[in-house]
């Protein structure tokens, strides 16, 4: 990394996007389009590299709506003459599920239009593809797996089964022992800026990701290695070791319930500093631990949640194992939920693709959940005349209103902007399966209190970065399968989960190409969680791909360079999935009093039906999981129909029970 990054190095990302067969939608913003770009056989968003996720061209319209400038330039929407039974806003898993559930009620001939502002369907469940010689590598651009901290509801499980996914069969597809058998283990990267030296050290506290095998016997040796090599002061090393090995009661004399109430109101960082008394260096090591789940570090996550997630310091505190009031659902261990896990090579993009195939069979060939892994979607088929279900990409909905008086209106009018023009369609009903923060700008008719509740669902920003590399010899030489880097730009870097399914074969030999998954949650430690997310969102919007790429290459070189990794030789492509509006915001006992004290939650107010309009999306359950998105779609369809959609079982919906009393 001493040499400067050449323009050629950057070809993997930014330039390839421009050179790719798909024309960026922003190029069309100012002109009228006669032949839709999606009709071109070359239109294939999963293969685009560079800055993806919320890509250029997907958000400008919504932002101008927010800023009050959209209608100054837009003019009256052209009447498309189209009429539907249902218009769904948002082609994420919630919107696609809503379309599917609606057809179970209204029948297969019901006419459904799904409008989506991105150039691909799936919402956060996005597929990334990379060419590696004659091989195609897959990566997940967002939603990683079928998993949930609480058990899947009957509705969500039933849909997963209906799509042909046999969750129990997962062990057949994953090479669980692959990395372990090669001697690779999870490690921690200490960076010079935070810890005074760049050093990759074995993580003595982790038995590691998807690997299995009883390795408890290795733990003392790993601790020895860690204590010898970590660039921490002797005092910090001692405190770190004791934190994991002492079984002390740090709140003596209090009953369990009172301890939990105290832990719910103090951050884990402050618990460690002020109650346990560890040096700041130890907090720095642990700080970024919860970021992949919460989008913030331990300065903004409660000590009670840290206890639930298994972080150290609580084994001597005699806490009743039942979940405490105000715990985040991510922090409540549940063995039944843990068993329900399935990772496809493109993550839950496979669920989105299976739903699309169910809605528009001609769009994706094949018949099974295995053959879809390598099937190429034909985007030209998504929005065809005569098809009962149509998915219209690159279309931002800008207004939804009843056609006349709320009580007597027989239709809603939905206006959307597409490639610089505005159109309107009519429908008997509309389901808003889009992000809740967008809804008040789109649906002005809603009551003010509901708009306020919708605004409260500002999402958690994230970067999910996939780096395709030529080979993973450096990981083998260093004995590393995944890296936690608490001080770095990306705090996680992991070799792809070795899953082979259908015709897709994972990388098994260190000499073969593979995808590294990296993750960053931009946050500002010290601020309340929502303010951290707001600042992080701005950071993501304002950072160029070139800066991100430089950070990625620099970090990989520093972490893996001692194993021979050379980014300019080994990196073959980079896709940064930028999600400024990422996870649904989940309530936090440090900042949301209602979550501790009970009462109606903002999401319950936000999701109330309004005339012919119902509201879905994972935000409607304040629950950042796929089953939550499915359950909210099921509820929304029930609200606009006279009877509940199939499946009939609605008990225990993941997002419907959202008061503190329920946890
Ligand atoms: C990076 C990441 C990783 C995740 N990992 C997991 C995981 O491993 N397991 C899990 O269960 N869950 C995971 N989740 C959560 C899960 O992805 C979501 O709960 C679920 O996919 C959300 O689906 P949705 O349809 O509700 O929302 P989205 O997927 O956000 O879809 C909503 C769609 O509406 C579109 N939209 C917004 N405004 C408009 C408009 N005005 N006009 C048209 N369209 C609009 C949006 O662009 C978006 O495409 C993850 C989320 C993220 C961000």
XYZ file of C-alpha atoms and ligand atoms in Angstrom:
716
model
C 0.000 0.000 0.000
C 2.998 2.304 -0.045
C 2.489 2.983 -3.714
C -0.338 5.276 -4.731
C -3.542 3.855 -6.116
C -3.575 4.151 -9.886
C -6.575 5.003 -12.018
C -6.517 1.446 -13.193
C -7.027 0.278 -9.610
C -10.243 2.243 -9.536
C -11.521 0.590 -12.695
C -12.960 -2.158 -10.568
C -15.537 0.126 -9.177
C -16.580 3.488 -10.487
C -15.452 3.178 -14.055
C -16.929 -0.269 -14.526
C -20.297 1.053 -13.510
C -20.175 3.521 -16.337
C -18.888 0.960 -18.781
C -21.422 -1.656 -17.802
C -24.242 -2.625 -20.075
C -26.870 -0.992 -17.919
C -27.245 2.731 -18.429
C -27.439 4.524 -15.063
C -30.962 5.761 -14.616
C -29.761 9.229 -13.649
C -28.681 9.749 -17.255
C -32.326 9.635 -18.178
C -33.582 11.990 -15.556
C -33.825 14.926 -17.878
C -35.167 13.245 -20.972
C -38.239 11.443 -22.076
C -37.688 7.756 -22.683
C -39.376 6.057 -25.612
C -37.933 2.603 -25.094
C -37.626 1.727 -21.440
C -34.029 0.814 -20.499
C -35.402 -2.188 -18.597
C -36.495 -3.670 -21.950
C -32.902 -4.019 -23.112
C -31.549 -7.548 -22.854
C -28.404 -6.069 -21.337
C -30.298 -4.540 -18.420
C -28.964 -6.565 -15.500
C -28.435 -4.600 -12.237
C -27.056 -7.490 -10.101
C -23.833 -7.436 -12.149
C -23.161 -3.728 -11.599
C -20.203 -2.866 -9.386
C -19.111 0.370 -7.733
C -21.573 2.282 -5.578
C -24.798 0.281 -5.364
C -27.511 -0.070 -2.723
C -29.201 3.337 -2.824
C -27.519 4.173 -6.121
C -27.402 7.415 -8.008
C -30.747 8.040 -9.680
C -32.777 6.294 -6.968
C -33.087 8.990 -4.322
C -33.000 12.436 -5.979
C -36.749 12.595 -6.621
C -37.641 11.649 -3.041
C -35.187 14.216 -1.707
C -36.654 16.990 -3.843
C -40.113 15.977 -2.578
C -38.785 16.273 0.983
C -37.228 19.653 0.208
C -40.470 20.967 -1.276
C -38.983 21.538 -4.747
C -40.380 18.563 -6.673
C -43.775 19.976 -7.659
C -42.216 23.309 -8.687
C -40.760 21.546 -11.739
C -42.892 18.456 -12.205
C -46.108 19.762 -13.733
C -49.331 17.754 -13.795
C -48.749 14.001 -13.943
C -49.715 12.476 -17.291
C -52.688 10.135 -17.030
C -51.394 6.710 -18.045
C -54.963 5.411 -18.317
C -53.941 2.379 -16.270
C -56.246 1.027 -13.570
C -55.323 -1.645 -11.058
C -56.934 -3.495 -8.203
C -53.865 -2.785 -6.078
C -50.815 -0.554 -6.368
C -47.940 -1.456 -4.056
C -45.273 1.162 -3.337
C -41.892 -0.524 -2.829
C -40.595 -3.792 -4.308
C -38.846 -4.959 -1.145
C -39.806 -8.221 0.505
C -42.751 -6.527 2.213
C -44.122 -5.116 -1.051
C -43.562 -8.356 -2.989
C -45.183 -10.378 -0.172
C -48.120 -7.962 -0.093
C -48.696 -8.523 -3.815
C -48.550 -12.278 -3.272
C -50.907 -12.272 -0.257
C -53.323 -10.006 -2.115
C -53.578 -12.508 -4.949
C -54.477 -15.235 -2.467
C -57.487 -13.098 -1.525
C -58.422 -11.425 -4.797
C -57.476 -14.270 -7.124
C -54.728 -14.686 -9.736
C -56.442 -12.385 -12.241
C -56.300 -9.395 -9.880
C -54.297 -6.594 -11.459
C -51.362 -5.466 -9.339
C -48.722 -2.811 -10.076
C -45.593 -2.582 -7.899
C -43.661 0.688 -8.148
C -40.029 0.816 -7.023
C -37.566 3.696 -7.089
C -34.411 1.560 -7.455
C -33.193 -0.056 -10.673
C -33.620 -3.537 -9.139
C -36.302 -5.226 -7.053
C -35.759 -6.731 -3.567
C -35.330 -3.562 -1.481
C -32.583 -4.351 1.010
C -32.527 -7.958 -0.177
C -30.139 -7.348 -3.082
C -28.034 -9.667 -5.155
C -24.447 -8.835 -6.182
C -22.768 -10.814 -8.967
C -19.086 -10.867 -9.943
C -17.349 -12.470 -12.905
C -14.270 -14.456 -12.022
C -13.057 -15.990 -15.271
C -15.757 -18.410 -16.350
C -17.186 -18.494 -12.876
C -19.845 -16.218 -11.381
C -19.426 -15.351 -7.716
C -22.466 -14.294 -5.735
C -22.653 -11.943 -2.792
C -25.369 -10.484 -0.586
C -25.772 -6.747 -1.053
C -28.067 -6.456 1.953
C -30.221 -8.978 3.795
C -27.883 -11.798 4.772
C -30.013 -14.718 5.896
C -33.281 -16.212 7.017
C -32.798 -15.592 10.708
C -34.583 -13.677 13.402
C -33.965 -13.192 17.113
C -37.545 -14.309 17.822
C -39.169 -17.375 16.248
C -40.673 -16.837 12.789
C -44.443 -16.349 12.847
C -46.735 -18.967 11.307
C -47.384 -16.536 8.434
C -43.720 -15.927 7.583
C -42.770 -19.601 7.965
C -45.634 -20.635 5.783
C -44.544 -18.222 3.030
C -40.937 -19.470 3.237
C -42.219 -23.043 2.822
C -44.573 -22.055 0.008
C -41.568 -20.605 -1.833
C -39.918 -24.038 -1.625
C -37.266 -23.226 0.977
C -36.628 -26.085 3.370
C -34.880 -24.276 6.207
C -34.068 -27.507 8.063
C -32.008 -28.708 5.074
C -29.416 -25.896 5.437
C -26.634 -28.137 6.872
C -26.669 -30.035 3.540
C -25.489 -26.950 1.679
C -22.964 -25.326 3.985
C -19.379 -26.574 4.370
C -19.431 -25.821 8.074
C -15.978 -27.128 8.835
C -14.186 -25.751 5.780
C -12.356 -22.825 7.381
C -11.819 -24.587 10.692
C -10.293 -27.580 8.901
C -7.784 -25.211 7.289
C -6.871 -23.774 10.697
C -8.601 -20.435 10.133
C -10.138 -18.620 13.105
C -11.809 -15.288 13.860
C -9.305 -12.541 14.695
C -9.129 -8.956 15.891
C -7.267 -6.270 13.950
C -5.809 -3.552 16.180
C -5.083 -0.429 14.115
C -2.309 2.045 14.740
C -4.572 5.109 14.983
C -6.660 3.582 17.782
C -4.277 1.177 19.508
C -0.795 2.437 18.617
C 0.179 -0.405 16.256
C -1.270 -2.401 13.359
C -1.589 -5.977 14.589
C -3.777 -8.941 13.680
C -4.346 -11.143 16.723
C -6.428 -14.253 17.301
C -9.763 -13.520 19.022
C -9.704 -15.658 22.180
C -13.378 -15.091 22.940
C -14.945 -16.361 19.750
C -15.428 -19.907 18.608
C -16.350 -18.503 15.280
C -19.202 -17.926 12.871
C -20.636 -20.874 11.062
C -17.917 -23.298 12.013
C -18.627 -26.167 14.326
C -16.517 -28.468 16.479
C -15.635 -28.421 20.141
C -12.717 -26.092 20.396
C -13.103 -25.118 24.022
C -9.836 -26.942 24.680
C -8.029 -24.419 22.495
C -9.191 -21.460 24.521
C -6.318 -21.211 27.059
C -3.718 -21.304 24.273
C -5.575 -18.610 22.380
C -5.743 -16.416 25.456
C -1.993 -16.831 25.902
C -1.405 -15.838 22.291
C -3.783 -12.887 22.556
C -2.212 -11.621 25.793
C 1.255 -11.915 24.283
C 0.481 -10.178 20.983
C -2.305 -7.611 21.486
C -0.947 -4.032 21.407
C -2.601 -3.150 24.724
C -1.035 -1.996 27.996
C -0.376 -4.652 30.656
C -3.128 -3.096 32.774
C -5.663 -3.312 29.934
C -4.701 -6.915 29.154
C -5.205 -7.886 32.795
C -8.571 -6.114 32.945
C -9.715 -7.663 29.654
C -8.793 -11.147 30.866
C -10.463 -10.618 34.243
C -13.612 -9.293 32.636
C -14.019 -12.641 30.900
C -12.853 -14.818 33.793
C -13.898 -13.160 37.083
C -17.402 -13.930 38.265
C -17.955 -10.834 40.329
C -21.258 -9.221 41.271
C -20.815 -5.579 40.269
C -24.152 -4.487 41.777
C -24.129 -6.401 45.081
C -27.100 -6.209 47.409
C -29.735 -5.588 44.730
C -32.375 -8.114 43.659
C -32.172 -9.314 40.054
C -35.064 -7.141 38.821
C -33.530 -3.965 40.250
C -30.167 -4.852 38.707
C -31.773 -5.327 35.296
C -33.651 -2.035 35.612
C -30.327 -0.312 36.328
C -28.570 -2.122 33.472
C -31.374 -1.102 31.068
C -30.622 2.571 31.751
C -26.833 2.563 31.531
C -24.783 1.993 28.397
C -22.495 -1.022 28.421
C -19.533 1.324 27.832
C -20.406 3.258 31.000
C -21.102 0.042 32.906
C -17.597 -1.148 32.027
C -15.904 2.165 32.852
C -17.888 3.331 35.888
C -19.120 0.134 37.538
C -16.630 -2.579 36.541
C -13.754 -0.105 36.395
C -11.903 -1.291 33.276
C -9.450 1.045 31.492
C -10.638 2.938 28.389
C -8.505 0.673 26.154
C -10.730 -2.303 27.003
C -13.861 -0.356 26.096
C -12.240 0.549 22.765
C -11.763 -3.144 21.970
C -15.410 -3.966 22.677
C -17.020 -0.710 21.457
C -17.904 -1.732 17.869
C -19.186 -5.196 18.840
C -22.938 -4.469 18.551
C -22.701 -2.333 15.403
C -23.743 -5.108 12.993
C -27.012 -5.503 14.904
C -27.745 -2.038 16.280
C -25.855 0.313 13.957
C -24.253 1.954 16.998
C -21.518 0.918 19.398
C -21.642 0.158 23.107
C -21.801 3.861 24.018
C -25.441 3.681 22.862
C -26.433 0.094 23.710
C -27.607 -0.790 27.203
C -25.689 -3.028 29.588
C -28.831 -5.165 29.834
C -28.706 -5.777 26.069
C -24.966 -6.564 26.321
C -25.823 -9.162 28.984
C -28.457 -10.680 26.662
C -25.948 -10.886 23.812
C -23.452 -12.745 25.979
C -20.891 -9.976 26.510
C -18.699 -10.358 29.612
C -19.180 -8.900 33.097
C -22.429 -10.510 34.138
C -21.669 -14.120 35.054
C -21.374 -13.312 38.770
C -24.396 -11.049 38.964
C -27.009 -13.743 39.551
C -29.398 -12.265 36.984
C -32.640 -14.148 36.452
C -32.311 -15.475 32.867
C -35.804 -14.237 31.849
C -35.608 -11.204 29.512
C -35.674 -7.883 31.350
C -38.047 -5.023 30.612
C -36.921 -2.848 27.717
C -34.520 -5.376 26.169
C -34.030 -5.108 22.434
C -35.384 -8.208 20.706
C -31.941 -8.679 19.135
C -30.544 -9.171 22.633
C -32.977 -11.799 23.879
C -31.549 -15.286 23.334
C -34.066 -17.768 21.916
C -32.990 -21.289 21.060
C -35.978 -22.021 18.833
C -35.230 -18.898 16.765
C -31.527 -19.744 16.521
C -32.293 -23.069 14.832
C -34.258 -21.379 12.049
C -31.390 -20.232 9.818
C -30.666 -20.374 6.087
C -28.112 -18.394 4.104
C -28.282 -18.340 0.314
C -25.146 -17.121 -1.527
C -27.019 -13.898 -2.395
C -28.711 -13.775 1.021
C -32.449 -13.163 1.100
C -32.332 -11.800 -2.445
C -33.296 -15.401 -3.174
C -36.564 -14.834 -1.280
C -37.229 -11.698 -3.326
C -36.430 -13.588 -6.545
C -38.681 -16.507 -5.577
C -41.502 -14.052 -4.884
C -40.964 -12.364 -8.249
C -41.027 -15.759 -9.969
C -44.311 -16.540 -8.181
C -45.823 -13.218 -9.261
C -44.419 -13.128 -12.826
C -43.322 -16.640 -13.743
C -41.872 -15.603 -17.112
C -39.345 -13.255 -15.421
C -37.123 -15.906 -13.809
C -36.756 -19.436 -15.211
C -36.852 -22.596 -13.105
C -38.978 -24.348 -10.550
C -37.068 -24.714 -7.282
C -35.361 -22.764 -4.537
C -32.098 -24.436 -5.582
C -32.201 -23.715 -9.311
C -33.049 -20.053 -8.726
C -29.608 -19.449 -7.202
C -27.991 -19.331 -10.641
C -31.054 -18.367 -12.718
C -30.751 -15.080 -14.600
C -33.735 -12.756 -14.216
C -35.158 -11.301 -17.413
C -35.931 -7.705 -16.439
C -37.779 -7.068 -19.707
C -40.571 -9.336 -18.457
C -41.243 -7.448 -15.222
C -43.555 -4.815 -16.664
C -45.344 -6.378 -19.630
C -48.740 -5.378 -21.029
C -51.255 -8.099 -20.314
C -49.467 -9.495 -17.267
C -51.712 -9.365 -14.174
C -48.730 -8.385 -12.015
C -46.271 -5.733 -13.160
C -43.140 -4.455 -11.432
C -42.091 -1.003 -12.634
C -38.543 -0.146 -11.601
C -36.900 3.302 -11.581
C -40.274 4.770 -10.565
C -40.507 6.936 -7.437
C -44.001 7.407 -6.060
C -44.544 11.096 -5.326
C -48.216 11.262 -4.377
C -50.941 8.918 -3.183
C -54.404 10.355 -2.605
C -58.003 9.298 -2.549
C -59.948 10.093 -5.676
C -62.467 12.350 -3.943
C -63.770 12.328 -0.405
C -62.068 9.842 1.961
C -65.321 8.227 3.084
C -66.847 7.756 -0.366
C -63.837 7.467 -2.710
C -63.817 4.287 -4.793
C -60.230 4.667 -5.936
C -56.847 6.091 -5.059
C -54.666 7.979 -7.487
C -50.964 7.167 -7.415
C -48.467 9.511 -9.104
C -44.874 8.510 -9.781
C -41.810 10.010 -11.417
C -39.874 7.991 -13.920
C -36.945 9.167 -16.005
C -37.870 12.816 -15.677
C -41.618 12.498 -16.345
C -44.533 12.165 -13.942
C -47.433 9.768 -14.480
C -50.569 8.736 -12.632
C -52.425 5.470 -12.338
C -55.596 4.562 -10.408
C -56.273 1.625 -8.139
C -58.955 0.323 -5.799
C -56.350 0.119 -3.024
C -52.772 1.064 -2.302
C -50.284 -0.535 0.073
C -47.368 1.656 1.081
C -44.599 -0.882 1.611
C -41.937 1.803 1.331
C -39.803 3.413 4.046
C -41.996 5.153 6.585
C -40.043 8.413 6.558
C -41.060 8.853 2.909
C -44.806 8.412 3.507
C -45.679 11.843 5.006
C -44.274 13.530 1.867
C -46.149 11.185 -0.443
C -49.456 10.972 1.364
C -50.398 14.431 2.530
C -53.914 13.363 3.552
C -52.686 11.460 6.618
C -53.381 12.916 10.071
C -50.536 14.917 11.649
C -50.067 12.496 14.556
C -49.622 9.595 12.139
C -47.127 11.614 10.093
C -45.110 12.301 13.256
C -45.057 8.588 14.063
C -43.931 7.802 10.508
C -41.098 10.347 10.738
C -39.911 8.585 13.913
C -38.941 5.530 11.852
C -35.705 7.077 10.501
C -33.562 4.102 9.571
C -30.105 2.862 10.513
C -27.370 3.617 7.922
C -25.032 0.819 6.825
C -22.429 -0.142 4.244
C -22.409 -3.736 3.067
C -19.323 -4.037 0.909
C -18.438 -7.028 -1.261
C -14.866 -7.338 -2.489
C -14.136 -10.016 -5.092
C -10.569 -11.289 -4.777
C -8.414 -13.549 -6.935
C -7.556 -15.974 -4.131
C -7.592 -16.191 -0.331
C -4.067 -17.528 0.293
C -3.366 -14.570 2.613
C -6.240 -15.616 4.881
C -4.820 -19.155 4.970
C -1.281 -17.989 5.725
C -2.508 -15.751 8.546
C -4.931 -18.374 9.888
C -7.888 -16.006 9.681
C -11.492 -16.572 8.597
C -13.021 -13.301 9.786
C -11.685 -10.060 11.213
C -13.205 -7.693 13.759
C -11.528 -4.297 13.334
C -12.989 -1.975 15.989
C -10.985 1.109 14.940
C -11.200 0.789 11.156
C -13.441 2.167 8.393
C -15.120 -1.236 8.010
C -15.358 -2.939 11.389
C -15.936 -6.422 9.963
C -14.321 -8.393 7.123
C -15.345 -12.006 6.559
C -14.656 -14.702 4.017
C -17.872 -15.671 2.239
C -20.025 -18.299 3.930
C -19.138 -21.518 2.083
C -22.536 -22.506 0.686
C -22.998 -24.630 -2.445
C -26.566 -24.958 -3.647
C -28.067 -26.104 -6.916
C -25.499 -25.515 -9.635
C -23.661 -22.906 -7.491
C -20.371 -24.043 -5.954
C -18.615 -22.070 -3.242
C -14.870 -21.416 -3.162
C -13.169 -24.310 -1.355
C -9.466 -23.886 -2.085
C -7.423 -20.848 -0.950
C -6.156 -20.539 -4.530
C -9.679 -19.918 -5.864
C -11.502 -16.594 -6.153
C -13.906 -15.642 -3.400
C -15.953 -12.699 -2.114
C -14.983 -10.937 1.125
C -17.896 -9.320 2.890
C -17.097 -6.100 4.784
C -19.388 -4.033 6.936
C -19.426 -0.486 8.245
C -22.003 1.292 10.354
C -21.277 5.023 10.205
C -22.038 6.430 13.642
C -20.926 9.181 16.028
C -20.216 7.696 19.455
C -21.442 9.874 22.289
C -24.664 11.079 20.633
C -28.139 9.566 21.173
C -28.744 6.648 18.782
C -31.098 8.498 16.408
C -28.618 11.419 16.108
C -25.818 8.961 15.392
C -27.903 7.450 12.588
C -28.708 10.901 11.176
C -25.012 11.871 11.148
C -24.073 8.512 9.623
C -26.659 8.909 6.885
C -25.176 12.300 5.940
C -21.702 10.790 5.944
C -22.755 8.068 3.509
C -24.430 10.523 1.141
C -21.374 12.770 1.175
C -18.640 10.157 0.724
C -17.555 9.373 -2.819
C -16.991 5.854 -4.022
C -13.328 6.738 -4.608
C -12.881 7.554 -0.916
C -14.639 4.373 0.117
C -12.524 2.330 -2.283
C -9.318 3.875 -0.993
C -10.348 3.006 2.561
C -11.187 -0.562 1.562
C -7.905 -1.166 -0.224
C -5.872 0.485 2.521
C -7.595 -1.529 5.250
C -7.257 -4.855 3.431
C -3.579 -4.173 2.773
C -2.894 -3.355 6.415
C -4.824 -6.333 7.784
C -3.750 -8.959 5.248
C -0.484 -7.553 3.856
C 1.653 -9.675 6.247
C 0.018 -12.719 4.588
C 1.061 -11.518 1.132
C -2.169 -9.776 0.146
C -1.669 -7.026 -2.432
C -4.870 -5.088 -3.193
C -3.758 -3.921 -6.624
C -3.095 -7.538 -7.643
C -5.708 -9.424 -5.637
C -8.822 -7.252 -5.715
C -10.802 -7.899 -8.890
C -14.003 -5.932 -8.182
C -15.710 -3.941 -5.460
C -19.397 -3.367 -4.875
C -20.272 -1.026 -2.033
C -23.919 -1.424 -1.097
C -24.694 1.924 0.455
C -27.777 1.882 2.657
C -28.284 5.358 4.192
C -31.804 4.100 4.983
C -30.885 0.620 6.195
C -32.290 -1.392 9.115
C -35.688 -0.437 10.530
C -35.090 1.474 13.777
C -35.570 -0.830 16.775
C -36.445 0.709 20.118
C -33.654 1.244 22.612
C -34.103 1.398 26.394
C -31.455 4.143 26.708
C -33.327 6.608 24.498
C -36.964 5.476 24.134
C -38.746 5.746 27.494
C -41.957 4.224 26.101
C -40.016 1.055 25.394
C -39.283 0.645 29.103
C -42.492 2.043 30.445
C -45.048 0.561 28.021
C -47.847 2.218 26.056
C -48.503 2.660 22.359
C -45.332 2.624 20.283
C -44.744 4.958 17.314
C -44.912 2.064 14.847
C -48.393 1.131 16.040
C -49.582 4.676 15.332
C -47.679 4.826 12.037
C -49.179 1.679 10.522
C -52.873 2.506 10.993
C -54.874 2.023 7.789
C -56.296 5.143 6.160
C -59.301 4.739 3.868
C -58.173 2.681 0.877
C -54.525 2.897 1.896
C -52.704 0.423 4.156
C -49.139 0.621 5.439
C -46.605 -2.224 5.448
C -42.743 -2.401 5.489
C -40.452 -3.666 8.258
C -40.736 -0.157 9.773
C -44.357 -0.946 10.653
C -43.082 -3.404 13.268
C -39.921 -1.472 14.226
C -38.234 -4.789 13.560
C -35.348 -5.109 11.091
C -35.994 -8.657 9.943
C -37.444 -10.315 6.872
C -40.167 -12.099 8.826
C -41.249 -8.704 10.195
C -41.510 -7.331 6.637
C -43.604 -10.357 5.587
C -45.878 -10.138 8.625
C -46.547 -6.457 8.083
C -47.493 -7.166 4.462
C -49.924 -9.851 5.646
C -51.527 -7.442 8.111
C -51.805 -4.658 5.506
C -53.481 -6.969 2.976
C -55.926 -8.094 5.675
C -56.796 -4.455 6.304
C -57.728 -3.681 2.708
C -59.524 -7.002 2.166
C -62.670 -8.225 3.786
C -60.965 -11.403 4.919
C -57.482 -12.349 6.072
C -55.142 -13.463 3.300
C -53.877 -17.010 3.131
C -52.261 -18.488 5.199
C -54.980 -18.113 7.779
C -52.712 -18.349 10.783
C -51.807 -14.859 11.921
C -50.861 -15.579 15.488
C -47.598 -14.236 16.817
C -46.715 -11.925 13.937
C -43.142 -10.751 14.410
C -43.909 -7.080 14.175
C -47.387 -6.952 15.635
C -46.414 -7.311 19.252
C -44.306 -4.299 19.832
C -44.873 -3.056 23.330
C -42.317 -3.328 26.068
C -44.707 -5.501 28.058
C -44.353 -8.250 25.479
C -40.649 -8.717 25.921
C -27.881 -4.259 5.113
C -29.055 -4.999 5.697
C -28.907 -6.308 6.116
C -29.987 -7.003 6.647
N -29.841 -8.316 7.022
C -30.917 -9.018 7.427
C -30.829 -10.421 7.693
O -29.764 -11.031 7.609
N -31.957 -11.083 8.028
C -33.164 -10.465 8.123
O -34.167 -11.120 8.418
N -33.267 -9.140 7.891
C -32.193 -8.410 7.546
N -32.308 -7.088 7.269
C -33.610 -6.475 7.400
C -34.463 -6.875 6.206
O -33.721 -6.667 5.050
C -35.645 -6.035 6.140
O -36.400 -6.116 7.322
C -36.572 -6.390 4.986
O -35.925 -6.875 3.849
C -37.245 -5.103 4.673
O -38.124 -5.283 3.623
P -39.135 -4.153 3.321
O -39.835 -4.524 2.070
O -39.931 -3.854 4.523
O -38.250 -2.838 3.079
P -37.169 -2.516 1.923
O -36.378 -3.726 1.615
O -36.468 -1.319 2.379
O -38.078 -2.207 0.684
C -38.822 -1.013 0.570
C -38.649 -0.490 -0.824
O -39.466 0.658 -1.015
C -38.749 1.527 -1.853
N -39.306 2.887 -1.800
C -39.123 3.814 -0.831
N -39.774 4.955 -1.160
C -40.344 4.737 -2.370
C -41.135 5.544 -3.233
N -41.489 6.789 -2.903
N -41.530 5.023 -4.414
C -41.195 3.751 -4.749
N -40.462 2.934 -3.956
C -40.052 3.424 -2.783
C -37.352 1.448 -1.296
O -36.395 1.966 -2.154
C -37.208 -0.037 -1.091
O -36.705 -0.659 -2.233
C -31.234 -6.362 6.771
C -31.385 -5.038 6.357
C -30.299 -4.355 5.824
C -30.468 -2.937 5.404
